[in-house]
PDB file of C-alpha atoms in Angstrom:
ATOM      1  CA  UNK C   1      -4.847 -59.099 -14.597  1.00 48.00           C
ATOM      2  CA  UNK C   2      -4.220 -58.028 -18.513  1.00 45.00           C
ATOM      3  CA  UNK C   3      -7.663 -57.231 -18.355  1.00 44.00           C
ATOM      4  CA  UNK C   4      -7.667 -54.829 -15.533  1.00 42.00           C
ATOM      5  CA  UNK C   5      -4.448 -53.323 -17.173  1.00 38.00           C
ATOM      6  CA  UNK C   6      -5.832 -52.924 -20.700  1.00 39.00           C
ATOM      7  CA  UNK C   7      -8.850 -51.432 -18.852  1.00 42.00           C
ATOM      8  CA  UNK C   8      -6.537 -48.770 -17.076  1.00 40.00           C
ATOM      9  CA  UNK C   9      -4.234 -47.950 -20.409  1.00 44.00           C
ATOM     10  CA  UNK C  10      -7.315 -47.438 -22.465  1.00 44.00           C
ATOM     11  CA  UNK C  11      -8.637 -44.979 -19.328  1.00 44.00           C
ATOM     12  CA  UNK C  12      -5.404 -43.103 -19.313  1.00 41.00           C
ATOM     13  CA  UNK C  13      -5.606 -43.030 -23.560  1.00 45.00           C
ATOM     14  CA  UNK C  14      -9.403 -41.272 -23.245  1.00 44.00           C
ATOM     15  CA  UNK C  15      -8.099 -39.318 -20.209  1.00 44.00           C
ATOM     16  CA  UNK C  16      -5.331 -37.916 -22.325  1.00 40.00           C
ATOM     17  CA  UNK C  17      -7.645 -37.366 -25.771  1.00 44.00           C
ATOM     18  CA  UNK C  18      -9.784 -35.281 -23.542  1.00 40.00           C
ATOM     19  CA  UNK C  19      -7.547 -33.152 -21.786  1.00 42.00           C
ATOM     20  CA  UNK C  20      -5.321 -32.749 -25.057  1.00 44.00           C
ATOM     21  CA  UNK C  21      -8.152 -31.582 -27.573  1.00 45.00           C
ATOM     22  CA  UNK C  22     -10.146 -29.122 -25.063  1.00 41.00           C
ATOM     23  CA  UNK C  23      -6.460 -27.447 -24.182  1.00 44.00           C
ATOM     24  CA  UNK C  24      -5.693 -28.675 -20.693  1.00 40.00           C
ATOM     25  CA  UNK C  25      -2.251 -30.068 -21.271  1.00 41.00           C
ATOM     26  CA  UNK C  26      -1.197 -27.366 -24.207  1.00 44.00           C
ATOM     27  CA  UNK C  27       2.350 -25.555 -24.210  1.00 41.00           C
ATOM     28  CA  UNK C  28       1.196 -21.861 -22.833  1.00 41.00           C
ATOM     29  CA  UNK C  29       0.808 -19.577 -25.807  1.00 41.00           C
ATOM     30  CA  UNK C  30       3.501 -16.705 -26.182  1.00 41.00           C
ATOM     31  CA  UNK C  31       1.233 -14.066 -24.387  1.00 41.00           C
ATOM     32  CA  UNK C  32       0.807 -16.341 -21.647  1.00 42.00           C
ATOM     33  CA  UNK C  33       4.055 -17.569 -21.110  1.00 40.00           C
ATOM     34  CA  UNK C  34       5.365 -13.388 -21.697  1.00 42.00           C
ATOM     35  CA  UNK C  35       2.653 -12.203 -18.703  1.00 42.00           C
ATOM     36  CA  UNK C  36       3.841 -15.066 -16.425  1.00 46.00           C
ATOM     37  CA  UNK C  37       7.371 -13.786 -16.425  1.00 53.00           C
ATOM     38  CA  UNK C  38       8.157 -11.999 -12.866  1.00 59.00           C
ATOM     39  CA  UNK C  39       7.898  -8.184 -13.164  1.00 64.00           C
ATOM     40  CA  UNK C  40      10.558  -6.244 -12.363  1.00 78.00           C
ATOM     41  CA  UNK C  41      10.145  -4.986  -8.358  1.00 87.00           C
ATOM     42  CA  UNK C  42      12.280  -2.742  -7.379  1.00 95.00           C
ATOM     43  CA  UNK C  43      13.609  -2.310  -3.505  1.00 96.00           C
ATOM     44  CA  UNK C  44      12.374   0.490  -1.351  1.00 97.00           C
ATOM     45  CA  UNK C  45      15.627   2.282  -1.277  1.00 97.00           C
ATOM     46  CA  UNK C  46      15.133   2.250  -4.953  1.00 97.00           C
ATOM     47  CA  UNK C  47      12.211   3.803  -5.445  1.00 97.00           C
ATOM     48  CA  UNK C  48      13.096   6.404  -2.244  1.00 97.00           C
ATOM     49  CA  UNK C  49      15.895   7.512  -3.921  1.00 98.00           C
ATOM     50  CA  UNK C  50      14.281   7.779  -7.835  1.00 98.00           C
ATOM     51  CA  UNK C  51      11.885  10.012  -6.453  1.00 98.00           C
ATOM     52  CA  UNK C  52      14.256  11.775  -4.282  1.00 97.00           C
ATOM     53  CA  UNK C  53      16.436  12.216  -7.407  1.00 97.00           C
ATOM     54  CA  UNK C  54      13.589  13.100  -9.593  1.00 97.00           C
ATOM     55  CA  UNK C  55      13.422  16.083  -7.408  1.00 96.00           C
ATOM     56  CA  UNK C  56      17.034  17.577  -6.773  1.00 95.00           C
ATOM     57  CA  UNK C  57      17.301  20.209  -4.990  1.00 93.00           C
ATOM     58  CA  UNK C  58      13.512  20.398  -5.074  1.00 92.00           C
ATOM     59  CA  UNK C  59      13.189  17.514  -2.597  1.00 95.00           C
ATOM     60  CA  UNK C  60      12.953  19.131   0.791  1.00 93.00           C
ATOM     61  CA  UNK C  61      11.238  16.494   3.288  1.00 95.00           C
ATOM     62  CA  UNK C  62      14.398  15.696   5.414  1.00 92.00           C
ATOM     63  CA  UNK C  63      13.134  14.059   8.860  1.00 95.00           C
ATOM     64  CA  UNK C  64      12.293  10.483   8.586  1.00 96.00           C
ATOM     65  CA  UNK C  65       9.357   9.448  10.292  1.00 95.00           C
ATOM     66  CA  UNK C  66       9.964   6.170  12.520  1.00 94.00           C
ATOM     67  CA  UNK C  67       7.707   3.480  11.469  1.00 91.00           C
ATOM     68  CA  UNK C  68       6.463   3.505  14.713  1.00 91.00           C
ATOM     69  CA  UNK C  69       4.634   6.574  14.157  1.00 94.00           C
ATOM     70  CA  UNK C  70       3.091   5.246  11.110  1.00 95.00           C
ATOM     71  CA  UNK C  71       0.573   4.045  12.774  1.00 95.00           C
ATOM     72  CA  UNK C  72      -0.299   7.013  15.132  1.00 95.00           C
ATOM     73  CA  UNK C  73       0.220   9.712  11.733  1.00 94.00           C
ATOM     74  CA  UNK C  74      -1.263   7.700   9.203  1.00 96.00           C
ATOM     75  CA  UNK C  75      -3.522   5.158  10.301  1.00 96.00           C
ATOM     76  CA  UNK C  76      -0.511   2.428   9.028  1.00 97.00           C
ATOM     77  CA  UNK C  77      -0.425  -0.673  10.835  1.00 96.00           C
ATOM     78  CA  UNK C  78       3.038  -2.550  11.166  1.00 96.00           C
ATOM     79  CA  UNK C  79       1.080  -5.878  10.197  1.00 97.00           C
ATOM     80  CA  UNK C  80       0.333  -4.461   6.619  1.00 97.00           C
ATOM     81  CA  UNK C  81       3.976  -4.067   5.687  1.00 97.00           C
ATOM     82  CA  UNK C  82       6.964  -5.252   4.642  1.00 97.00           C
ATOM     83  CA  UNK C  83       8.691  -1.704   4.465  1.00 97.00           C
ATOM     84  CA  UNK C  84       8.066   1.451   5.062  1.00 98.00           C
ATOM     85  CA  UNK C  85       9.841   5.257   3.933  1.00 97.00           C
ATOM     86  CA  UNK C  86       8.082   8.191   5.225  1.00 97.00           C
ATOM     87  CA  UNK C  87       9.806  11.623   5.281  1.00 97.00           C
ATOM     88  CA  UNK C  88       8.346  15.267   6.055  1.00 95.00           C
ATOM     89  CA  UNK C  89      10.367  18.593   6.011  1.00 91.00           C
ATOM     90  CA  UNK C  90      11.303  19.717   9.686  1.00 89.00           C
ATOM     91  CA  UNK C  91      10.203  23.196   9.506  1.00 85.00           C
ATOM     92  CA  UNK C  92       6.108  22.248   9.745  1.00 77.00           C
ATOM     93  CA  UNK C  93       5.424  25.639   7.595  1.00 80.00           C
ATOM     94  CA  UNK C  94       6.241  23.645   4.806  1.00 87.00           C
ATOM     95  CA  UNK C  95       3.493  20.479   3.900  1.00 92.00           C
ATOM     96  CA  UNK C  96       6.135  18.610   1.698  1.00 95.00           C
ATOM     97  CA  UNK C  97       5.696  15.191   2.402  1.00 96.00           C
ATOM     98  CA  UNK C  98       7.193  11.364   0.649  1.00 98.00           C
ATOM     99  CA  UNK C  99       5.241   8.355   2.419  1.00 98.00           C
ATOM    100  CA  UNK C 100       6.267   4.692   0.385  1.00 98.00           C
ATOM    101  CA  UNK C 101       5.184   1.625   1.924  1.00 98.00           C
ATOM    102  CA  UNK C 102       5.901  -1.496   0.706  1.00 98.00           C
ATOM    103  CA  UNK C 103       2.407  -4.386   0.963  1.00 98.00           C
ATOM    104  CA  UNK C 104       2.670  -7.394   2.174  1.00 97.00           C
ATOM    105  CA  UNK C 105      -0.374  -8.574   0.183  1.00 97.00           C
ATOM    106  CA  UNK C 106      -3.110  -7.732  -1.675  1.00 97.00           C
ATOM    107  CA  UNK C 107      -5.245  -6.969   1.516  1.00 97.00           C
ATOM    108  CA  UNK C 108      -2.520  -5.129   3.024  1.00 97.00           C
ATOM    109  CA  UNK C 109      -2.135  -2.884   0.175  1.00 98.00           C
ATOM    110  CA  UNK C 110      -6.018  -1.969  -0.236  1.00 98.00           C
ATOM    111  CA  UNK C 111      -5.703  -1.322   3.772  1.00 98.00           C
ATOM    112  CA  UNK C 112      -2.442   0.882   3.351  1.00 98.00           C
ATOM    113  CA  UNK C 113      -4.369   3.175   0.539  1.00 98.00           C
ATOM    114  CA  UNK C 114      -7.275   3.377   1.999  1.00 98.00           C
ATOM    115  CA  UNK C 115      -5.686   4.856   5.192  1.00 98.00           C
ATOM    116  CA  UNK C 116      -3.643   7.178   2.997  1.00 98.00           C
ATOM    117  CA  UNK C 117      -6.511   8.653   1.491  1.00 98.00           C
ATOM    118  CA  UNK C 118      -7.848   8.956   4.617  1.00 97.00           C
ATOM    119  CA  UNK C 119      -5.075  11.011   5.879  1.00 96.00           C
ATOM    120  CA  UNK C 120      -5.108  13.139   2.742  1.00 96.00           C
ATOM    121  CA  UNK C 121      -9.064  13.756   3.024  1.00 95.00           C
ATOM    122  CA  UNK C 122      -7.956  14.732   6.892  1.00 94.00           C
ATOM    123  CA  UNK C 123      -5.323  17.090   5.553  1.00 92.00           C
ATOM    124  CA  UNK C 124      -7.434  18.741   3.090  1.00 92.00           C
ATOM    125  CA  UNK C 125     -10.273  19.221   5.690  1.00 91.00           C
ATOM    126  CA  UNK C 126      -7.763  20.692   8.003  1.00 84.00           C
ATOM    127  CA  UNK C 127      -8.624  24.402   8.682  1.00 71.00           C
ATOM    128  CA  UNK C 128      -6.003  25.053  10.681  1.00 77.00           C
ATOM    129  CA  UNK C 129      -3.377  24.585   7.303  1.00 78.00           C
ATOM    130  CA  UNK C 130      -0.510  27.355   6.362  1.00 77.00           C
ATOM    131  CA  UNK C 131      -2.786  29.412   3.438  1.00 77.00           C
ATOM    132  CA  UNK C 132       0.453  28.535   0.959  1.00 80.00           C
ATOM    133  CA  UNK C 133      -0.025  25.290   1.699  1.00 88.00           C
ATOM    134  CA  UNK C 134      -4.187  24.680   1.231  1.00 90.00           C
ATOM    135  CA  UNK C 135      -3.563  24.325  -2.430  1.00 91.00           C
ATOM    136  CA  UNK C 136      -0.476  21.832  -2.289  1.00 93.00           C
ATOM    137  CA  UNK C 137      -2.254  19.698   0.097  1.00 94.00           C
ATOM    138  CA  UNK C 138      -5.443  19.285  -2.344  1.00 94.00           C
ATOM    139  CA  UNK C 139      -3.045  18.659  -5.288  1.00 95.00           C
ATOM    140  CA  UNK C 140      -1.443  15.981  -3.190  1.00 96.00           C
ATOM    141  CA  UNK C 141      -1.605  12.012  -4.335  1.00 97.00           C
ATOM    142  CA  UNK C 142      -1.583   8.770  -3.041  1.00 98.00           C
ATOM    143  CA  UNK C 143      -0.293   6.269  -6.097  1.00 98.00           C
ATOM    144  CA  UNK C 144      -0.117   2.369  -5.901  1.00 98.00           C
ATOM    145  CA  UNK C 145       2.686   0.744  -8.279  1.00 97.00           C
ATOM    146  CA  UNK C 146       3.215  -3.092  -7.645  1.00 95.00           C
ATOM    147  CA  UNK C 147       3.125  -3.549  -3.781  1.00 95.00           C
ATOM    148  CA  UNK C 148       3.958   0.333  -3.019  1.00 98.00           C
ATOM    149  CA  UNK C 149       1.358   2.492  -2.071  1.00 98.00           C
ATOM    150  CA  UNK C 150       2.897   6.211  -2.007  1.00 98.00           C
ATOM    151  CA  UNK C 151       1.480   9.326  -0.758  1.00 98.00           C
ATOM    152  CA  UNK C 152       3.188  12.426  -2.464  1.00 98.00           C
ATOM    153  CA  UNK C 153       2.903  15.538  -1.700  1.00 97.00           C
ATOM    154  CA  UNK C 154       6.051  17.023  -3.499  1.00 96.00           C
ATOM    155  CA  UNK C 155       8.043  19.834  -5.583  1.00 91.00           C
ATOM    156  CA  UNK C 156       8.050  23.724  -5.962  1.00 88.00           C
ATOM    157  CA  UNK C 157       6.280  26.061  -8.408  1.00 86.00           C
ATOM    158  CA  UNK C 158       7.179  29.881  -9.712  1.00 81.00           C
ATOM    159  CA  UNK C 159       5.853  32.509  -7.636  1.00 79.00           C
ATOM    160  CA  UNK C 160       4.254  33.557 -10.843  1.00 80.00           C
ATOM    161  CA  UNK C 161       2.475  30.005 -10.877  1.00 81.00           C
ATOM    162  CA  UNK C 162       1.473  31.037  -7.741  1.00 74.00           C
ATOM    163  CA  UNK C 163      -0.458  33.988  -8.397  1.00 82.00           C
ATOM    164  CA  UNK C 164      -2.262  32.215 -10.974  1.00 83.00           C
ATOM    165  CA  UNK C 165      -5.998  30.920 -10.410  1.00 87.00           C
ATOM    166  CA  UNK C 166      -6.418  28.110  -7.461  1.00 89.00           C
ATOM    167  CA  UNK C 167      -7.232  25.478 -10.106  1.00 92.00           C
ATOM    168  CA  UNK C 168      -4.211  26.317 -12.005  1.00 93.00           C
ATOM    169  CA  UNK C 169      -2.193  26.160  -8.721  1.00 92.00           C
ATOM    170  CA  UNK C 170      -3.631  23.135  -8.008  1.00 94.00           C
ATOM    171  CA  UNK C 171      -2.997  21.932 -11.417  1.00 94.00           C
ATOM    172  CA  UNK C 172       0.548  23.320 -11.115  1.00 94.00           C
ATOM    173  CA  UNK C 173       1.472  21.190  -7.864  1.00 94.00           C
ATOM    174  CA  UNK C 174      -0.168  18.537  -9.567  1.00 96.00           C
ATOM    175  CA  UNK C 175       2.244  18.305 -12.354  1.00 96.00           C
ATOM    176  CA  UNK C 176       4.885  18.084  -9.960  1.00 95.00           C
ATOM    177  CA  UNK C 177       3.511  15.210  -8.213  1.00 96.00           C
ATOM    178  CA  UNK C 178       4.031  13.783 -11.348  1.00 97.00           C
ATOM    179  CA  UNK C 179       7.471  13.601 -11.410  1.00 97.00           C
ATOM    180  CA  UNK C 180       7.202  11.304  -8.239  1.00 97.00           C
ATOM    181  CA  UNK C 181       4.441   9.021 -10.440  1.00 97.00           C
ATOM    182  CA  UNK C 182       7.425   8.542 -13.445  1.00 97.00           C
ATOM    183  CA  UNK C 183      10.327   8.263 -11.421  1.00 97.00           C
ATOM    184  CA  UNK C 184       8.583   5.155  -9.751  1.00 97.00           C
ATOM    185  CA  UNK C 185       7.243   3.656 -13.170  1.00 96.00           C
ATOM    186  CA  UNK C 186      10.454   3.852 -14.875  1.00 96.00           C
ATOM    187  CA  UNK C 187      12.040   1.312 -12.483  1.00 95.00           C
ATOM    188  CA  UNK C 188       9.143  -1.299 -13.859  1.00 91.00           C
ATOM    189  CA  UNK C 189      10.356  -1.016 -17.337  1.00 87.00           C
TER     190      UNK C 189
END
């Protein structure tokens, strides 16, 4: 019986040596143990309202689309997602348009884009488009943060940005876009 024990302790000593010197059982360095601390994710309301916000006055998609319709409108299935936000203006002459979905997973949220940039390829292809609007719709974005993929299609420019080249229109609505992008990364920080 001693035998069979001695036999096991000096198992569990070599066991231990082993794991020890190649790194198995080591305390995680700093850097590992700072990226395994939870980010920050913020609720959907959150980021709806920092982009709304980011915006003012600016903001003018007011007709919430039921997420029922996500999936007829956007290609959006109801299994993908948690959550979903999706607002357009309610006169259709103007293309302003706020679509947040919260992922469930990582699938989900590769399912969600792609569907979004289907929709915006669809929208850009669209012939039948308001002329003020051609130019909006190619500058629009869809932008993954976290579990939120986004399609933005936001914000105003001058009318003398408007008379301005179609790349620097595009480049114009672009930039306001952008103000979507940073309102959403500042609530990660």
């Amino acid at each position: 019986m001693r035998k069979k024990l001695l036999a096991l302790m000096l198992a569990f000593a070599c066991t231990f040596t082993v794991c020890a010197s190649t790194g198995f059982w080591q305390e995680p360095t700093a850097v590992e143990a700072a990226t395994k601390k939870k980010t920050k994710v913020p609720s959907i309301n959150k980021v709806y309202q920092a982009v709304k916000n980011a915006y003012g006055d600016n903001y003018t998609p007011n007709t919430r689309i039921p997420n029922e319709e996500l999936k007829q409108r956007y290609g959006i299935s109801s299994k993908w997602y948690s959550a979903a936000i999706a607002e357009v203006p309610m006169i259709s002459a103007n293309a302003d348009t706020l679509v947040i979905v919260k992922a469930k997973n990582a699938a989900s949220k590769k399912k969600i884009r792609s569907a979004l940039k289907k929709y915006r390829e669809e929208l850009i292809q669209d012939t039948c488009q308001y002329p003020m609007n051609q130019l909006k719709i190619q500058a629009s974005k869809v932008y993954v943060k976290g579990n939120y993929v986004c399609f933005i299609m936001l914000g105003t420019i001058s009318n003398k940005q408007e008379e301005q080249s179609q790349d620097k229109v595009i480049a114009a609505y672009k930039k306001q876009n952008e103000k979507a992008v940073k309102a959403i990364n500042k609530l990660y920080k």
